Short mmCIF file of C-alpha atoms in Angstrom, two decimals:
data_model
loop_
_atom_site.label_atom_id
_atom_site.label_comp_id
_atom_site.label_asym_id
_atom_site.label_seq_id
_atom_site.Cartn_x
_atom_site.Cartn_y
_atom_site.Cartn_z
CA MET A 531 7.21 -34.90 19.62
CA SER A 532 10.01 -35.81 17.28
CA ALA A 533 12.10 -33.23 15.47
CA GLU A 534 10.90 -34.64 12.14
CA ILE A 535 7.25 -33.92 12.95
CA ILE A 536 8.13 -30.40 14.09
CA ASP A 537 10.09 -29.81 10.88
CA GLN A 538 7.15 -31.01 8.78
CA ALA A 539 4.76 -28.76 10.70
CA ASN A 540 7.05 -25.77 10.20
CA GLU A 541 7.34 -26.51 6.49
CA LEU A 542 3.57 -26.79 6.15
CA GLU A 543 3.08 -23.51 8.01
CA GLU A 544 5.56 -21.76 5.71
CA LEU A 545 3.82 -23.09 2.59
CA GLN A 546 0.43 -21.96 3.88
CA ARG A 547 1.78 -18.50 4.73
CA GLU A 548 3.37 -18.12 1.28
CA ALA A 549 0.10 -19.19 -0.38
CA ALA A 550 -1.87 -16.65 1.67
CA ILE A 551 0.55 -13.86 0.77
CA ALA A 552 0.49 -14.79 -2.92
CA LYS A 553 -3.31 -14.71 -2.88
CA TYR A 554 -3.30 -11.05 -1.84
CA ARG A 555 -0.39 -9.88 -3.95
CA ILE A 556 -1.43 -7.25 -6.51
CA ASN A 557 -0.96 -8.06 -10.17
CA HIS A 558 0.26 -4.69 -11.47
CA ASN A 559 -0.27 -5.81 -15.07
CA ALA A 560 -3.94 -6.63 -14.52
CA VAL A 561 -6.47 -4.75 -16.60
CA SER A 562 -9.04 -2.82 -14.60
CA ALA A 563 -12.67 -2.70 -15.67
CA THR A 564 -14.03 0.63 -16.89
CA HIS A 565 -17.45 -0.09 -15.37
CA CYS A 566 -18.36 -1.72 -12.05
CA ILE A 567 -19.47 -5.36 -12.37
CA ASP A 568 -22.09 -4.83 -9.65
CA CYS A 569 -23.73 -1.45 -10.29
CA GLY A 570 -22.54 -0.65 -13.82
CA ASP A 571 -21.25 2.84 -12.91
CA ASP A 572 -17.99 4.14 -14.35
CA ILE A 573 -14.89 3.32 -12.32
CA PRO A 574 -12.85 6.53 -11.99
CA GLU A 575 -9.48 6.54 -13.77
CA LEU A 576 -7.63 7.26 -10.52
CA ARG A 577 -9.07 4.10 -8.92
CA ARG A 578 -8.19 2.02 -11.99
CA VAL A 579 -4.59 3.29 -11.78
CA LYS A 580 -4.24 2.90 -7.99
CA VAL A 581 -5.96 -0.53 -7.83
CA PRO A 582 -4.79 -2.52 -10.87
CA GLY A 583 -7.30 -5.17 -11.88
CA CYS A 584 -10.21 -3.62 -9.99
CA GLN A 585 -13.62 -4.81 -11.12
CA ARG A 586 -15.85 -2.78 -8.78
CA CYS A 587 -16.27 0.89 -7.89
CA ALA A 588 -15.07 1.80 -4.39
CA SER A 589 -18.60 1.76 -2.96
CA CYS A 590 -19.47 -1.69 -4.30
CA GLN A 591 -16.03 -3.03 -3.33
CA GLY A 592 -16.66 -1.91 0.24
CA ASP A 593 -20.05 -3.63 0.25
CA PHE A 594 -18.51 -6.77 -1.28
CA GLU A 595 -15.73 -6.95 1.33
CA LEU A 596 -18.20 -6.41 4.19
CA MET A 597 -20.49 -9.19 2.96
CA LYS A 598 -17.49 -11.49 2.46
CA LYS A 599 -16.25 -10.72 5.99
CA GLN A 600 -19.69 -11.46 7.42
CA GLY A 601 -19.80 -14.77 5.54
CA ARG A 602 -22.66 -13.81 3.25
CA MET A 603 -20.69 -14.61 0.10
#
Protein backbone atom coordinates (compact mmCIF):
# COMPACT_ATOMS: atom_id res chain seq x y z
CA MET A 1 0.00 0.00 0.00
CA SER A 2 1.34 3.40 -0.87
CA ALA A 3 1.73 6.18 1.67
CA GLU A 4 -0.72 8.31 -0.32
CA ILE A 5 -3.52 5.75 0.05
CA ILE A 6 -2.82 5.43 3.77
CA ASP A 7 -2.90 9.22 4.16
CA GLN A 8 -6.23 9.40 2.32
CA ALA A 9 -7.68 6.64 4.50
CA ASN A 10 -6.52 8.42 7.65
CA GLU A 11 -8.02 11.70 6.45
CA LEU A 12 -11.33 10.01 5.66
CA GLU A 13 -11.39 8.34 9.08
CA GLU A 14 -10.77 11.68 10.79
CA LEU A 15 -13.57 13.37 8.84
CA GLN A 16 -15.98 10.56 9.71
CA ARG A 17 -15.03 10.73 13.39
CA GLU A 18 -15.50 14.51 13.49
CA ALA A 19 -18.91 14.17 11.80
CA ALA A 20 -19.99 11.53 14.34
CA ILE A 21 -18.89 13.70 17.26
CA ALA A 22 -20.65 16.76 15.83
CA LYS A 23 -23.85 14.75 15.44
CA TYR A 24 -23.97 14.06 19.17
CA ARG A 25 -22.78 17.45 20.40
CA ILE A 26 -25.42 19.22 22.50
CA ASN A 27 -26.74 22.54 21.27
CA HIS A 28 -26.95 24.46 24.54
CA ASN A 29 -29.02 27.19 22.88
CA ALA A 30 -31.70 24.77 21.70
CA VAL A 31 -35.22 25.32 22.94
CA SER A 32 -36.73 22.38 24.79
CA ALA A 33 -40.35 21.41 24.32
CA THR A 34 -42.70 21.91 27.25
CA HIS A 35 -44.69 18.80 26.32
CA CYS A 36 -43.50 15.41 25.07
CA ILE A 37 -43.95 14.91 21.31
CA ASP A 38 -44.88 11.26 21.88
CA CYS A 39 -47.19 11.12 24.90
CA GLY A 40 -48.11 14.80 25.36
CA ASP A 41 -47.19 14.88 29.07
CA ASP A 42 -45.39 17.87 30.56
CA ILE A 43 -41.60 17.71 30.41
CA PRO A 44 -40.28 18.66 33.87
CA GLU A 45 -38.34 21.94 34.06
CA LEU A 46 -35.26 20.17 35.44
CA ARG A 47 -35.11 17.90 32.37
CA ARG A 48 -35.54 20.86 30.02
CA VAL A 49 -32.63 22.62 31.74
CA LYS A 50 -30.35 19.55 31.92
CA VAL A 51 -31.11 18.34 28.36
CA PRO A 52 -31.30 21.44 26.13
CA GLY A 53 -33.46 20.84 23.08
CA CYS A 54 -35.24 17.80 24.50
CA GLN A 55 -38.48 16.92 22.75
CA ARG A 56 -39.54 13.87 24.79
CA CYS A 57 -40.10 13.09 28.46
CA ALA A 58 -37.48 10.78 29.99
CA SER A 59 -39.72 7.72 29.71
CA CYS A 60 -40.52 8.23 26.02
CA GLN A 61 -36.89 9.12 25.27
CA GLY A 62 -35.81 5.82 26.78
CA ASP A 63 -38.36 3.95 24.67
CA PHE A 64 -37.29 5.88 21.57
CA GLU A 65 -33.59 5.10 22.10
CA LEU A 66 -34.31 1.41 22.72
CA MET A 67 -36.38 1.12 19.52
CA LYS A 68 -33.70 2.98 17.57
CA LYS A 69 -30.99 0.67 18.96
CA GLN A 70 -33.05 -2.38 18.01
CA GLY A 71 -33.50 -1.02 14.48
CA ARG A 72 -37.24 -0.50 14.75
CA MET A 73 -37.03 3.16 13.78
